[in-house]
PDB file of C-alpha atoms in Angstrom:
ATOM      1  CA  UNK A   1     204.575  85.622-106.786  1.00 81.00           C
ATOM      2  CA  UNK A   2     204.807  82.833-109.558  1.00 85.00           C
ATOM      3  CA  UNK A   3     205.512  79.208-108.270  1.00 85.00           C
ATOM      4  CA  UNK A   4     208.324  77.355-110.618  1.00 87.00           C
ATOM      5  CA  UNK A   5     208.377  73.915-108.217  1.00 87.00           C
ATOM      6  CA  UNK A   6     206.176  71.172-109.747  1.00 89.00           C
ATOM      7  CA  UNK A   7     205.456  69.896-106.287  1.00 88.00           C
ATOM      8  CA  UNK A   8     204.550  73.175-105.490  1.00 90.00           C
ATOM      9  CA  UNK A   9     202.559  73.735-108.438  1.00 88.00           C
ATOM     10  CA  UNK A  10     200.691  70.348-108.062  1.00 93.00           C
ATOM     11  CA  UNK A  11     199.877  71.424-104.044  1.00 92.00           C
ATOM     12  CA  UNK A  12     198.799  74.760-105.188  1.00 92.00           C
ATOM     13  CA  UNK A  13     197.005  74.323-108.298  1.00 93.00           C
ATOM     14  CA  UNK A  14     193.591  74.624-106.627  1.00 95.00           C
ATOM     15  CA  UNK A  15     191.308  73.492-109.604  1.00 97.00           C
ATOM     16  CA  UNK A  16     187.639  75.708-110.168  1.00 98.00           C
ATOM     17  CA  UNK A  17     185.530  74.417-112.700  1.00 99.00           C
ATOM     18  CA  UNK A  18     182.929  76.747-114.491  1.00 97.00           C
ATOM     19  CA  UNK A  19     179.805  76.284-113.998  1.00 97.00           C
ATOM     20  CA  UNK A  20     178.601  77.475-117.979  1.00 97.00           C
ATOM     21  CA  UNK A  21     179.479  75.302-121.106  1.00 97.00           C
ATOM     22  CA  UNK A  22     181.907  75.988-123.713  1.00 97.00           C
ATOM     23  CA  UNK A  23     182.710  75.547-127.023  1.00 95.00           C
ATOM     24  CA  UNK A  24     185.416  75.641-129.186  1.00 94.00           C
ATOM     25  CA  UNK A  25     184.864  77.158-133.007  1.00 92.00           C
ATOM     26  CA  UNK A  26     187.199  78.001-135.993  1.00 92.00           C
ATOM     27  CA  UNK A  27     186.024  80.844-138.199  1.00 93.00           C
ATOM     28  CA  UNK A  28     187.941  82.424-141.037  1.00 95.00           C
ATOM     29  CA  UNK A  29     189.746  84.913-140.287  1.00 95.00           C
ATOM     30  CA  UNK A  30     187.536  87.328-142.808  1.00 95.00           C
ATOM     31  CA  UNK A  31     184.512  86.728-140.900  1.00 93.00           C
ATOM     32  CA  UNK A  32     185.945  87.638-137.589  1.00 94.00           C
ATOM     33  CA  UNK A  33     183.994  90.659-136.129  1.00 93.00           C
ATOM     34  CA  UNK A  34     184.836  92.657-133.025  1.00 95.00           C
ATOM     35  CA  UNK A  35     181.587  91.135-131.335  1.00 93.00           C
ATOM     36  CA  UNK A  36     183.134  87.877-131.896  1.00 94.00           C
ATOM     37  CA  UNK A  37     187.029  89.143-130.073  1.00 95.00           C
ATOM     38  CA  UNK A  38     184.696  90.799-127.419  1.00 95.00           C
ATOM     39  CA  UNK A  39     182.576  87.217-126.589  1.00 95.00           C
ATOM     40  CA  UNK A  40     185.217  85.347-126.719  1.00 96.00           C
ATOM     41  CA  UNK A  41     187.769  83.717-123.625  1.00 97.00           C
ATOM     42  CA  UNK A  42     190.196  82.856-125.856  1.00 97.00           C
ATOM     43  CA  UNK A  43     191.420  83.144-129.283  1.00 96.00           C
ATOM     44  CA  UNK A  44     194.123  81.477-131.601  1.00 96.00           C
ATOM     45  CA  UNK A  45     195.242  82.489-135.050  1.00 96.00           C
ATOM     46  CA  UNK A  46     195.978  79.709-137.012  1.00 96.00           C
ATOM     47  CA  UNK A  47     196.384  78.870-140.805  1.00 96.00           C
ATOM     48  CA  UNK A  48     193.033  77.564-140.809  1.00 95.00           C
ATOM     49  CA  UNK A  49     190.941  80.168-139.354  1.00 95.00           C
ATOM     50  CA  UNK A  50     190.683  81.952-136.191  1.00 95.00           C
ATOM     51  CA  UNK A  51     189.785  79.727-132.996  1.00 95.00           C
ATOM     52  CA  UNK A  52     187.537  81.253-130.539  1.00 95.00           C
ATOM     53  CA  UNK A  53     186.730  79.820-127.138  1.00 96.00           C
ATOM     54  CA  UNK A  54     183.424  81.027-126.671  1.00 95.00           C
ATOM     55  CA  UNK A  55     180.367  80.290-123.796  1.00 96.00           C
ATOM     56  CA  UNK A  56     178.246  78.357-124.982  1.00 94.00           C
ATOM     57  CA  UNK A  57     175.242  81.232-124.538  1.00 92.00           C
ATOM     58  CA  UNK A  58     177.824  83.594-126.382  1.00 92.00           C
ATOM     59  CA  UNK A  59     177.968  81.379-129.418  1.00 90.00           C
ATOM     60  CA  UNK A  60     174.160  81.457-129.464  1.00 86.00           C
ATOM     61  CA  UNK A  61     174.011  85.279-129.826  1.00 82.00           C
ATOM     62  CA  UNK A  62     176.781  85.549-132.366  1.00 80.00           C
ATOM     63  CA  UNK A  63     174.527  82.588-134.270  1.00 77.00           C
ATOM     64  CA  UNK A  64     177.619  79.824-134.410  1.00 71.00           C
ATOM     65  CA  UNK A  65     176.685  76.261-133.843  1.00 69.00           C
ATOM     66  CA  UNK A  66     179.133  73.759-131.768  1.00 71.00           C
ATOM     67  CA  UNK A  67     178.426  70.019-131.022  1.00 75.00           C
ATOM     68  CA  UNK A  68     180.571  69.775-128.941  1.00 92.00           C
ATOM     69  CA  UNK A  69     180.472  71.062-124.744  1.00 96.00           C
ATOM     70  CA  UNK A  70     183.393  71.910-122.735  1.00 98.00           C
ATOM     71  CA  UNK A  71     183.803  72.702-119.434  1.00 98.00           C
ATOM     72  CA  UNK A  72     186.624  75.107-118.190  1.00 99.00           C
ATOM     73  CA  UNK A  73     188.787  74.387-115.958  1.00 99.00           C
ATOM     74  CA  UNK A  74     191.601  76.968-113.780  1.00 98.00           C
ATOM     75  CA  UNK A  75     194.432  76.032-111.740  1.00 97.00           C
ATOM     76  CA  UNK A  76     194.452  79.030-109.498  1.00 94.00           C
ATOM     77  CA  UNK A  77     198.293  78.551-108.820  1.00 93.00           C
ATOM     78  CA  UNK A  78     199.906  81.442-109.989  1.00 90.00           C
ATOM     79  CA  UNK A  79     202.560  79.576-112.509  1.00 89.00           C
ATOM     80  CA  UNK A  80     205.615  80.792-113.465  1.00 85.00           C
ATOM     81  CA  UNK A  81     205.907  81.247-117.287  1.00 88.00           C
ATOM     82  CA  UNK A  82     209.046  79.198-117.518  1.00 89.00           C
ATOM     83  CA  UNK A  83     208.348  75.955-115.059  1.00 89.00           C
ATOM     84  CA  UNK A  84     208.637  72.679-116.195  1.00 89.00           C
ATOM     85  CA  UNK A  85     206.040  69.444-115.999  1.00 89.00           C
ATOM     86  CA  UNK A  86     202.752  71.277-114.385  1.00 92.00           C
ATOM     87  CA  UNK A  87     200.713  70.836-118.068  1.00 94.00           C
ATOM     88  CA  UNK A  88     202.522  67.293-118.377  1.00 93.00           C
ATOM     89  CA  UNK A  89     201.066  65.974-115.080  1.00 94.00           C
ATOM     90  CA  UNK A  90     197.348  67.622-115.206  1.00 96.00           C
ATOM     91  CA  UNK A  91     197.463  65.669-119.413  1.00 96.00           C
ATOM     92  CA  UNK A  92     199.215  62.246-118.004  1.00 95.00           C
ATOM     93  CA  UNK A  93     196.783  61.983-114.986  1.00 96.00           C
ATOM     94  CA  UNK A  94     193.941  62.575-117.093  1.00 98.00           C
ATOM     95  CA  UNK A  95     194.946  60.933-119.912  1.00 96.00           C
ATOM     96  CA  UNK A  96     195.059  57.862-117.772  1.00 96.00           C
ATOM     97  CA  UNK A  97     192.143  57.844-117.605  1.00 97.00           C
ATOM     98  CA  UNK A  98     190.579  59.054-120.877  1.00 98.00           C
ATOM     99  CA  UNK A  99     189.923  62.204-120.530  1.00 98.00           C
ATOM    100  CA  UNK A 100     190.917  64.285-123.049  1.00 98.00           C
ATOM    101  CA  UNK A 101     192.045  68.099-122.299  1.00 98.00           C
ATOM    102  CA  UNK A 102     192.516  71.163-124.923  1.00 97.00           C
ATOM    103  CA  UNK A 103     194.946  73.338-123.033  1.00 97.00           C
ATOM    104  CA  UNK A 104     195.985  77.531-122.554  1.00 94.00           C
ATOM    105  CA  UNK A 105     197.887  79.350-120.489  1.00 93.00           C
ATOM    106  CA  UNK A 106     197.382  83.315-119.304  1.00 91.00           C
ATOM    107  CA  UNK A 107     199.723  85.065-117.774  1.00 92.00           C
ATOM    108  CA  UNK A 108     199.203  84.285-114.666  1.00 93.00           C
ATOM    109  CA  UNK A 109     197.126  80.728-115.006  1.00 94.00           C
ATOM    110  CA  UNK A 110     196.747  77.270-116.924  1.00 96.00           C
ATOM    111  CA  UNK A 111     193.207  76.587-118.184  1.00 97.00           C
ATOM    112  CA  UNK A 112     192.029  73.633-119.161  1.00 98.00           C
ATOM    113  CA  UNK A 113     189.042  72.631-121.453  1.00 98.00           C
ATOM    114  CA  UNK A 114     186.972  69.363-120.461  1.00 99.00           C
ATOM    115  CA  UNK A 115     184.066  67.300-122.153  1.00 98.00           C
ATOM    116  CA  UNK A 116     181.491  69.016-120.041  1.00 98.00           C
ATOM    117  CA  UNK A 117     179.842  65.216-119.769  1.00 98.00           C
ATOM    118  CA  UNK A 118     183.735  64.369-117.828  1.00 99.00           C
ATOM    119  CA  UNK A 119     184.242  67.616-116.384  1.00 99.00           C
ATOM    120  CA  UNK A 120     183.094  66.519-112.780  1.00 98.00           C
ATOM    121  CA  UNK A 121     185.867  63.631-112.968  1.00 98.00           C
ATOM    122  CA  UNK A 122     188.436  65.412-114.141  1.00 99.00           C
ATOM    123  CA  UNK A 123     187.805  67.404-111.547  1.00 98.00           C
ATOM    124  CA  UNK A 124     188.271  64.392-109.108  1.00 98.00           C
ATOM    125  CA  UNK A 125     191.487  63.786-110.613  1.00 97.00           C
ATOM    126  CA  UNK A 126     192.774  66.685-110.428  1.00 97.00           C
ATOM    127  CA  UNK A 127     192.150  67.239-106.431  1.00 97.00           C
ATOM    128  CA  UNK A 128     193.521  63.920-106.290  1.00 96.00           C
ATOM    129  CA  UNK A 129     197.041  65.225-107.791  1.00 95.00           C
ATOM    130  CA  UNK A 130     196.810  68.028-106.562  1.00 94.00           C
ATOM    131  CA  UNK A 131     196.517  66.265-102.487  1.00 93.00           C
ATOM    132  CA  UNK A 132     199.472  62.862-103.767  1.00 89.00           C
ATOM    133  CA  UNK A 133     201.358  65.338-106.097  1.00 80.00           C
ATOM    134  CA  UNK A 134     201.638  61.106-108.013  1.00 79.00           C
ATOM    135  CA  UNK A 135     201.364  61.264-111.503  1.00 78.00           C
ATOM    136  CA  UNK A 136     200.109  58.010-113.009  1.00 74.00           C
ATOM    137  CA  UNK A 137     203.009  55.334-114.502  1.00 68.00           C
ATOM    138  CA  UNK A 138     205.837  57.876-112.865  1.00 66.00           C
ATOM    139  CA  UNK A 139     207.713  57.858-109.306  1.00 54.00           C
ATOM    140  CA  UNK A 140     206.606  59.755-106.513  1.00 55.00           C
ATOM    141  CA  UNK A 141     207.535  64.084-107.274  1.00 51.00           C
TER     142      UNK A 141
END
């Protein structure tokens, strides 16, 4: 059953980071293959190109370069598609302290992608919400 709470959400959100790399590319949309929809986590159509959230090993074998690492993160809570402030809290707290998140949501789950070089803190401050439900600069939940 989906949790709509935010205090709920915050106590449930049970963070797992991956223990693989990620990267983020943006391909246009002409060069697009099935290979690449099979590899990838995640995919966004946009103006630009088509963004695919690949592993970092997947990338490899489809031959597309990334400088950049992520590291994914899942809240295991099982949020409702309509509640309010979950992605909000999870960006302020670690905004506050400069880490910066690219953010989806499944069905059933928010993920979250990291600088895999932060990912272990972000991790830390996401337990920490996740056990004071306190968001940083706002009154207690």
């Amino acid at each position: 059953m989906s949790v709509s709470a935010l205090h709920e959400m915050l106590t449930q959100m049970s963070p797992h980071l991956e223990k693989e790399p990620y990267v983020m590319l943006s391909l246009p949309a002409e060069t697009v293959t099935e290979e690449h929809y099979r590899l990838a986590l995640a995919t966004m159509k946009e103006q630009e190109g088509i963004t695919l959230v690949l592993k970092e090993r997947d990338a490899k074998k489809i031959k597309q370069a990334s400088c950049e690492l992520f590291r994914l993160i899942t809240l295991e809570v099982n949020s409702d598609l309509m509640a309010v402030g979950l992605t909000a809290a999870f960006a302020q707290t670690l905004a506050a302290v400069d880490i910066p998140c690219n953010v989806f949501a499944g069905y059933f789950h928010d993920h979250i992608l990291v600088p895999d070089a932060l990912a272990e803190s972000a991790m830390a401050q996401l337990q920490q919400l996740s056990k004071t439900e306190q968001v940083p600069g706002q009154h207690e939940i």
